Coordinates of C-alpha atoms in Angstrom, one line a residue:
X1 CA 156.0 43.1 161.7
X2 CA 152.6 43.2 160.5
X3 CA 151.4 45.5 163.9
X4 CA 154.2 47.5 163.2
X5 CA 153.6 48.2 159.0
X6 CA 149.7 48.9 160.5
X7 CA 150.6 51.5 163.3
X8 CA 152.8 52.7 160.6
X9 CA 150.0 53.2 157.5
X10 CA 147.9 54.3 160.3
X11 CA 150.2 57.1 161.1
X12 CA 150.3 58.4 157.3
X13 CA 146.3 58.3 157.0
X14 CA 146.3 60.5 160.0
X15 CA 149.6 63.2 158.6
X16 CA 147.3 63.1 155.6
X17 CA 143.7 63.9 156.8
X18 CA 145.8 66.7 159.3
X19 CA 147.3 68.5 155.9
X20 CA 144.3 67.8 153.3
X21 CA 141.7 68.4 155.7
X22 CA 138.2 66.6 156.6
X23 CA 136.5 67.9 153.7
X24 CA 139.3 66.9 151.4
X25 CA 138.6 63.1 152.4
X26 CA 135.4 63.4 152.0
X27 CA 134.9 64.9 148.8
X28 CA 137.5 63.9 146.5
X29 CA 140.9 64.4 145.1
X30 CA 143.8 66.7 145.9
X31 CA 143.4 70.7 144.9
X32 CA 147.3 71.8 145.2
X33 CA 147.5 75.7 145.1
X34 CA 149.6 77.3 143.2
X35 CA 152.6 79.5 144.3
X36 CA 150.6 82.7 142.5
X37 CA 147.0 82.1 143.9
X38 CA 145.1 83.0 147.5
X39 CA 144.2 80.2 149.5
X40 CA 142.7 77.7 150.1
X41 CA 139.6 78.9 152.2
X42 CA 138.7 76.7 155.1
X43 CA 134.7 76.8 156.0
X44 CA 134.9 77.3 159.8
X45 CA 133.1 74.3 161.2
X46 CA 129.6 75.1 162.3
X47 CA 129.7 78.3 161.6
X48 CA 127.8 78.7 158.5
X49 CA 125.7 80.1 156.9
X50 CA 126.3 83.1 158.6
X51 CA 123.4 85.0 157.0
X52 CA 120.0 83.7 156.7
X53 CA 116.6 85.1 155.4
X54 CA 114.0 86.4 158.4
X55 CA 110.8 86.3 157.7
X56 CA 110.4 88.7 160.6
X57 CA 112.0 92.4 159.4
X58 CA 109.2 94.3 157.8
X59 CA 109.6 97.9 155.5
X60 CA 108.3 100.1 153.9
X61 CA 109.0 100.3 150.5
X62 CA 108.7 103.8 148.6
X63 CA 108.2 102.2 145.5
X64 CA 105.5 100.3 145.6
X65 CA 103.7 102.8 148.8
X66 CA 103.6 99.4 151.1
X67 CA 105.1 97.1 153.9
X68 CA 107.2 95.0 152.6
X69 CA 109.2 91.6 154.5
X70 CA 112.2 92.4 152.2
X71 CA 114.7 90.1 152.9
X72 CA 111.8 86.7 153.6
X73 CA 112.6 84.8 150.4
X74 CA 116.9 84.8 150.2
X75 CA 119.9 87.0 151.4
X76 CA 122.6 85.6 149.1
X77 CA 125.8 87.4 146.9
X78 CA 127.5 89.8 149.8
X79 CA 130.0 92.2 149.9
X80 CA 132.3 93.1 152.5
X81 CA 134.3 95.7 153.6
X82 CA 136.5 96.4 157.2
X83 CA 135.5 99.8 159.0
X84 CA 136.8 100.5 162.6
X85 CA 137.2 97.0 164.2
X86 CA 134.5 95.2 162.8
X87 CA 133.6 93.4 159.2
X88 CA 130.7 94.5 157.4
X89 CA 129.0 93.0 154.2
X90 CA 126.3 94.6 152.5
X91 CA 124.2 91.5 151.6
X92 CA 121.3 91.1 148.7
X93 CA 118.1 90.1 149.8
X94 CA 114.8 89.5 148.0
X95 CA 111.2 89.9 149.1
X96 CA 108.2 86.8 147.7
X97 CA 107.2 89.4 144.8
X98 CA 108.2 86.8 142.3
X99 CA 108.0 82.8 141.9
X100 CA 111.7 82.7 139.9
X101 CA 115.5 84.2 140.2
X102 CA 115.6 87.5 138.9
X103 CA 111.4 88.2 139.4
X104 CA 111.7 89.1 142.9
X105 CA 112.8 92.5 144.3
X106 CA 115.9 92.6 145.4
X107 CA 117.9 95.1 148.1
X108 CA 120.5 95.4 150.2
X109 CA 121.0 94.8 153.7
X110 CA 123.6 95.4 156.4
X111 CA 125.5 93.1 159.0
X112 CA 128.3 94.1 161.2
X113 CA 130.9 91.1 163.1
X114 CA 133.6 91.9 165.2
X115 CA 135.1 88.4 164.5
X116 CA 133.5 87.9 160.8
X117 CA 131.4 84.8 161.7
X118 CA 128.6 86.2 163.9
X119 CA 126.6 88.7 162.4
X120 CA 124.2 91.5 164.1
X121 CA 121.7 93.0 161.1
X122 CA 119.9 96.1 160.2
X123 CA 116.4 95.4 160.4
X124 CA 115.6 98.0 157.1
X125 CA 117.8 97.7 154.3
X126 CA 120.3 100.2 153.7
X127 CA 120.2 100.3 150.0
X128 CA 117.3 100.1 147.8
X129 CA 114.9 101.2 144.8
X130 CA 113.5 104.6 145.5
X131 CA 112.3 108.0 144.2
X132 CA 115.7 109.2 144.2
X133 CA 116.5 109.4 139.9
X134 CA 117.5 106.0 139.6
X135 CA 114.2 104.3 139.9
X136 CA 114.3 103.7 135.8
X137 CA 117.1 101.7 136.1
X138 CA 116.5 100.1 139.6
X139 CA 112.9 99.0 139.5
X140 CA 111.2 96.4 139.7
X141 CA 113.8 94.2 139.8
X142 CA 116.2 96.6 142.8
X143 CA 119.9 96.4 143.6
X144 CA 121.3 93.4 143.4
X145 CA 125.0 91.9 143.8
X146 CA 127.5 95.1 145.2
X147 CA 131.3 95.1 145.5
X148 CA 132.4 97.5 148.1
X149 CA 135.7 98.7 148.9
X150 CA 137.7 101.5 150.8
X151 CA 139.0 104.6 148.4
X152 CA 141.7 106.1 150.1
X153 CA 139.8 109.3 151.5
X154 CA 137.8 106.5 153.6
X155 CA 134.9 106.5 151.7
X156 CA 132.9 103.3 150.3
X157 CA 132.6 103.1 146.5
X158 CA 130.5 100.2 145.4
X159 CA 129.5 98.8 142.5
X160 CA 126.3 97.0 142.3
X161 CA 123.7 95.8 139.1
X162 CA 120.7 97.7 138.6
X163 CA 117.6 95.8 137.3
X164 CA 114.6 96.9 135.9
X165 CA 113.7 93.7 134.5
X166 CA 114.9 94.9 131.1
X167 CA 118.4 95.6 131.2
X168 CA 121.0 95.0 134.0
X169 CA 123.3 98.0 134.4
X170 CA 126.0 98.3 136.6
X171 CA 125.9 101.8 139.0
X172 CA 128.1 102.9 141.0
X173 CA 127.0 104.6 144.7
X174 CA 129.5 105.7 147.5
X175 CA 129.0 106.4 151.4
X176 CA 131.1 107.3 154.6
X177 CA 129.5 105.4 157.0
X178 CA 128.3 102.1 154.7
X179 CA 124.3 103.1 156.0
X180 CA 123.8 106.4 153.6
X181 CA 124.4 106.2 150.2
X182 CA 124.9 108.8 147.3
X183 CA 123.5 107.2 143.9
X184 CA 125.5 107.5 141.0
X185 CA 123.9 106.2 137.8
X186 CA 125.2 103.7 135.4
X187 CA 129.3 103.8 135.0
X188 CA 128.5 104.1 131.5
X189 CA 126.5 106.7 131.2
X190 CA 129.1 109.0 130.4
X191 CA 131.4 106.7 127.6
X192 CA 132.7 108.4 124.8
X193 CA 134.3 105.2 123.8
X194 CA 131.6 103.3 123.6
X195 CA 127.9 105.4 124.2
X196 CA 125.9 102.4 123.2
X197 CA 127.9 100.2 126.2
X198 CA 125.0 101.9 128.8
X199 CA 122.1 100.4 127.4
X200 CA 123.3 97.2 127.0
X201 CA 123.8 94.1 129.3
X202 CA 126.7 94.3 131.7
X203 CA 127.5 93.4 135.8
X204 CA 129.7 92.7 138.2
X205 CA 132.3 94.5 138.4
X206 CA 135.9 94.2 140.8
X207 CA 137.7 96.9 141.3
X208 CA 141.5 96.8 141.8
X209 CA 143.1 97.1 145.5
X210 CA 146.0 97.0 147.1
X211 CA 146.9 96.2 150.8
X212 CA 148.9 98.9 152.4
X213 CA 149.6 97.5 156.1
X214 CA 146.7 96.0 157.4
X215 CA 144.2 98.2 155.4
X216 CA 142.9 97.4 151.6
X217 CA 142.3 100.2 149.5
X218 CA 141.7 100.9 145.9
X219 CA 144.4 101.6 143.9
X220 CA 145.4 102.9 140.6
X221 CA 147.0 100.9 137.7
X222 CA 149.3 103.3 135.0
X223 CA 147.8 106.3 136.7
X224 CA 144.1 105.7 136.8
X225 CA 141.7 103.7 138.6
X226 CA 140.9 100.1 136.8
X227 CA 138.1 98.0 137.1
X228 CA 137.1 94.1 136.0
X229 CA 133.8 93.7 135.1
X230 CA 131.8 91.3 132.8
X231 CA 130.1 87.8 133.5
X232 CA 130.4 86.1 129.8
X233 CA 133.9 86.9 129.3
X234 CA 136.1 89.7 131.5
X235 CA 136.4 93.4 130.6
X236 CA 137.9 95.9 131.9
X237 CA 137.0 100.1 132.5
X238 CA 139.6 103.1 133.5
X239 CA 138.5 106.4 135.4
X240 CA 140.0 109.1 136.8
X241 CA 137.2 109.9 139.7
X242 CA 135.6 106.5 140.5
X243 CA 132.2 107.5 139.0
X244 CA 132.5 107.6 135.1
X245 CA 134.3 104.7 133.7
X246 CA 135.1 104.6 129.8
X247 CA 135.3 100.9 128.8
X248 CA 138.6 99.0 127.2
X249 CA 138.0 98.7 123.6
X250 CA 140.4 96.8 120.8
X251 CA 141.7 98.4 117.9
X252 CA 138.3 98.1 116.3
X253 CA 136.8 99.7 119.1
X254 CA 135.4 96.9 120.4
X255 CA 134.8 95.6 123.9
X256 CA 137.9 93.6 124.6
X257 CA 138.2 90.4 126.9
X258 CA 140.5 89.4 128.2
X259 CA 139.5 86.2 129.7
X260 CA 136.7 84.2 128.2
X261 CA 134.3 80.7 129.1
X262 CA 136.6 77.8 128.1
X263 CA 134.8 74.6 126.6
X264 CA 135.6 71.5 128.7
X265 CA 136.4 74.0 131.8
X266 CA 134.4 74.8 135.3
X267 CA 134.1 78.0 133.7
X268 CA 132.7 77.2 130.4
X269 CA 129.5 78.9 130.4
X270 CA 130.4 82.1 132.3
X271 CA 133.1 84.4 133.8
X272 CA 131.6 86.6 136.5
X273 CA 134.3 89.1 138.1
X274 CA 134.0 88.5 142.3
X275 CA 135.2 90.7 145.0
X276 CA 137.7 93.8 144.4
X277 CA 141.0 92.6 143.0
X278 CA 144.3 92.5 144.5
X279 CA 147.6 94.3 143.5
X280 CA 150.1 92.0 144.9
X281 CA 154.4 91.6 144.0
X282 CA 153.4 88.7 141.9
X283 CA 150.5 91.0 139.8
X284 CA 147.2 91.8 140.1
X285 CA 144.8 88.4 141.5
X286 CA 140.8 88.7 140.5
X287 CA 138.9 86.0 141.9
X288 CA 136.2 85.3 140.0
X289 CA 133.0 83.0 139.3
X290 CA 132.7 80.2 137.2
X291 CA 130.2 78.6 135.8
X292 CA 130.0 74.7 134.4
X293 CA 128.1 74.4 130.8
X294 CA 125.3 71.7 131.0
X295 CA 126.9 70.1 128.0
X296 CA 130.1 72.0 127.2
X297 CA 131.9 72.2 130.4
X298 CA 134.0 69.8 133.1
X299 CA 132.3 66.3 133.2
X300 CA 133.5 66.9 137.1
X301 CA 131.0 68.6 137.6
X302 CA 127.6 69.4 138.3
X303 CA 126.0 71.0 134.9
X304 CA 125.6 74.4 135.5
X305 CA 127.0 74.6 138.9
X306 CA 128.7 78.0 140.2
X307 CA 132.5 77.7 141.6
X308 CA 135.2 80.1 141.6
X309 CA 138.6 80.6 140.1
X310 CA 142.0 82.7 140.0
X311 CA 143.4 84.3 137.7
X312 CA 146.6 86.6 137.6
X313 CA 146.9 89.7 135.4
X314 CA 150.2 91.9 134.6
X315 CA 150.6 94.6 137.0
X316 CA 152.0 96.9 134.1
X317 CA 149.6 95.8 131.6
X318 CA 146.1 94.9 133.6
X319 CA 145.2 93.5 130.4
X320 CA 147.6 90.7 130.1
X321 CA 147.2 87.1 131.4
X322 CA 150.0 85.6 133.3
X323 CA 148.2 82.7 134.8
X324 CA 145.1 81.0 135.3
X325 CA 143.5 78.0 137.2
X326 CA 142.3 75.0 135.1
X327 CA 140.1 73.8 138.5
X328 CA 138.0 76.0 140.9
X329 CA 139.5 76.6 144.1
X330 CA 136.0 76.7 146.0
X331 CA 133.1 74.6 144.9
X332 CA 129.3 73.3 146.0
X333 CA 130.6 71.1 148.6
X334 CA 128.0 71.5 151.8
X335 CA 124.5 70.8 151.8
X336 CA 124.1 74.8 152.8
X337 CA 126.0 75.5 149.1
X338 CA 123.7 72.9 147.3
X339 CA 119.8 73.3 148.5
X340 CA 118.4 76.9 147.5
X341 CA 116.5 78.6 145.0
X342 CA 119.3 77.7 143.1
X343 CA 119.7 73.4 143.3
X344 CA 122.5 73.4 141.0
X345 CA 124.6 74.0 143.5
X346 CA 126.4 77.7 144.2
X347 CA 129.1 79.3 146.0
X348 CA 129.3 82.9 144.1
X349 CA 132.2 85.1 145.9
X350 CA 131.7 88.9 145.8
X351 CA 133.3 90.0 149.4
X352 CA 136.4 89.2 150.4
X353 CA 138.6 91.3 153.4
X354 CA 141.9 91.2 154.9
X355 CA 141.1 91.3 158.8
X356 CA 143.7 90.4 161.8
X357 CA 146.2 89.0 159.5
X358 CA 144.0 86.7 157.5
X359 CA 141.3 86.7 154.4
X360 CA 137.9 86.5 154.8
X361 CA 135.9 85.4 152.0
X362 CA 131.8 85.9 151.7
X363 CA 129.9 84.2 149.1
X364 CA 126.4 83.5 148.0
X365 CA 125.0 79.8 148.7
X366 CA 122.7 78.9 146.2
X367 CA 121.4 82.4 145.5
X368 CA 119.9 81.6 149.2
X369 CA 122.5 82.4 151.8
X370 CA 125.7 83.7 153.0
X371 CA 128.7 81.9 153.6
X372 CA 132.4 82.8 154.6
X373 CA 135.5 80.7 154.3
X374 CA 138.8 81.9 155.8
X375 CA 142.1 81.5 154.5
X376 CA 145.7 82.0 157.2
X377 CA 148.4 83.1 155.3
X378 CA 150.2 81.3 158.3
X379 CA 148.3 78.5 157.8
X380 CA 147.8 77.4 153.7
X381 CA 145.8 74.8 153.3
X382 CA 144.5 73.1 150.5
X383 CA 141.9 74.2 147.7
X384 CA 138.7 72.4 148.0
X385 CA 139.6 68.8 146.7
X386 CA 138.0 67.6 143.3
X387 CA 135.6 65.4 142.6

């Protein structure tokens, strides 16, 4: 009897490593997904980081009039978009200018995958300070974090932050083949809302999609085009042509949010918008970043560390919460997501694409390199397990 009650318990430890998965053991506790949310996204074993820095790839910068090894220090905080048969994700990469985060130069290369886990690179980046009218908002510091998606003319509209080391901005560029880019300007810069908005602090911004077949284009909400954006709280921004935004504003005409940091949370210290949302039946899903206040935030985990949440808005009011996730969904778990310029520990989602029938997500790994997790709508698993 005592075999049998072994073979038996043996059996249920297996069932259960099968559904929660290896890392799920590992780590920690059970991460059940809700009925509203994406996921979870399985790390493909051995597979990442799919992007690394190369300390080989040499350019010449216009800016500073010298050759430059662009992407030697990081290539972190990707975006990703689906063109022809292949993925491709515009990744950030920084030069050894500076000693600290946000000192270096950063710019933006290009990697194309025709299964979304091995990557062939540009050797130049595609996207970068220059002396094309933007260098006032884009230098020293470069172009930093895009979002990228498909309008439905098949052009590329992204979104990225432009540092000059005094005040990030958030501009807006679009291309047709993802290599040659048309610069915008801020989003701001033409408010009548809110003028003062396009001098002041703002980034990351995720516009909204929606999948038609197999193809993810942006979409309009109420008529217009809508946009998340924000990192200490999110906002949101209308426009009718993709390039000049006009902020949400409260009756007071202040900048409204409609999700903030929440004491005691993973997301307690920030609430960074991530790749392009999604216009689904349920409502419209933005995943976004989270990040744990060193003494304000969930005891779970690491002070200051970067993980990602959901969160579900009103399809007829974009403005309106549904739902939300108390837990992250995807957290520091390998060493890859936990040694960096960035030891807190990172995974800081900005691309995520709908290829062959399942979700690819990219994200930063400790501001030092790319990762992607995939999640089979076939095949749900888990959210990464907590601590």
């Amino acid at each position: 009897m005592k075999h049998i009650n072994l073979v038996v318990r043996n059996a249920c430890v297996i069932a259960s490593l099968l559904a929660l998965g290896s890392c799920a053991v590992r780590h920690g506790k059970v991460n059940t997904r809700p009925e509203w949310a994406m996921g979870g996204f399985v790390r493909p074993a051995g597979i990442n980081p799919v992007i690394e820095p190369d300390s080989t790839t040499l350019f010449y910068d216009p800016m500073s009039k010298k050759m430059v090894l662009w992407e030697d220090n990081d290539t972190f905080n990707p975006a990703a978009v689906v063109k022809g048969d292949s993925i491709y994700v515009l990744y950030r990469a920084e030069d050894k200018t500076g000693k600290k985060i946000g000192h270096r130069t950063s710019r933006l290369g290009l990697a194309a995958s025709a299964d979304g886990q091995h990557f062939e690179r540009l050797k130049t980046p595609v996207f970068y300070p220059g002396e094309d009218g933007q260098q006032e908002n884009e230098w020293p510091g470069g172009t930093e974090d895009p979002r990228v998606a498909e309008a439905e003319d098949g052009s590329y509209v992204m979104f990225y932050t432009q540092w000059n080391r005094k005040v990030p901005r958030l501009g807006v560029a679009i291309s047709r083949d993802l290599k040659t880019w048309t610069k915008y300007g801020p989003i701001f810069g033409k408010s009548k809302v809110l003028p003062s908005l396009v001098d002041k602090s703002h980034k990351s911004a995720s516009i909204v999609t929606k999948l038609i077949g197999d193809k993810q284009v942006i979409t309009k909400v109420n008529g217009k085009y809508w946009l998340y954006w924000g990192e200490h709280g999110v906002y949101g921004a209308t426009s009718d042509n993709l390039i000049d935004w006009e902020p949400v504003v409260d009756e007071n005409g202040e900048l409204r949010a409609f999700i903030s940091p929440r004491e005691g949370y993973f997301d307690s210290s920030l609430t960074e918008c991530g790749p392009p949302a999604l216009l689904t039946d349920k409502g419209i899903l933005l995943l976004y970043n989270g990040k744990n206040h060193p003494e304000k935030g969930d005891k779970r985990f690491n002070k200051g560390t970067y993980s990602a949440g959901q969160v579900l808005f009103d399809s007829q009011d974009p403005t309106r919460v549904l739902e939300r996730m108390d837990v992250p969904f995807l957290r520091p778990m390998e060493d890859f997501e936990k040694s960096g310029q960035y030891v807190d520990g990172t995974v800081f989602i900005e691309g995520m694409v709908y290829f062959r029938g399942k979700w690819l997500l990219y994200y930063g790994c400790a501001d030092s390199k790319v990762g992607v997790a995939i999640f089979d709508p076939k095949k749900p698993a888990n959210f990464d397990p907590l601590p």
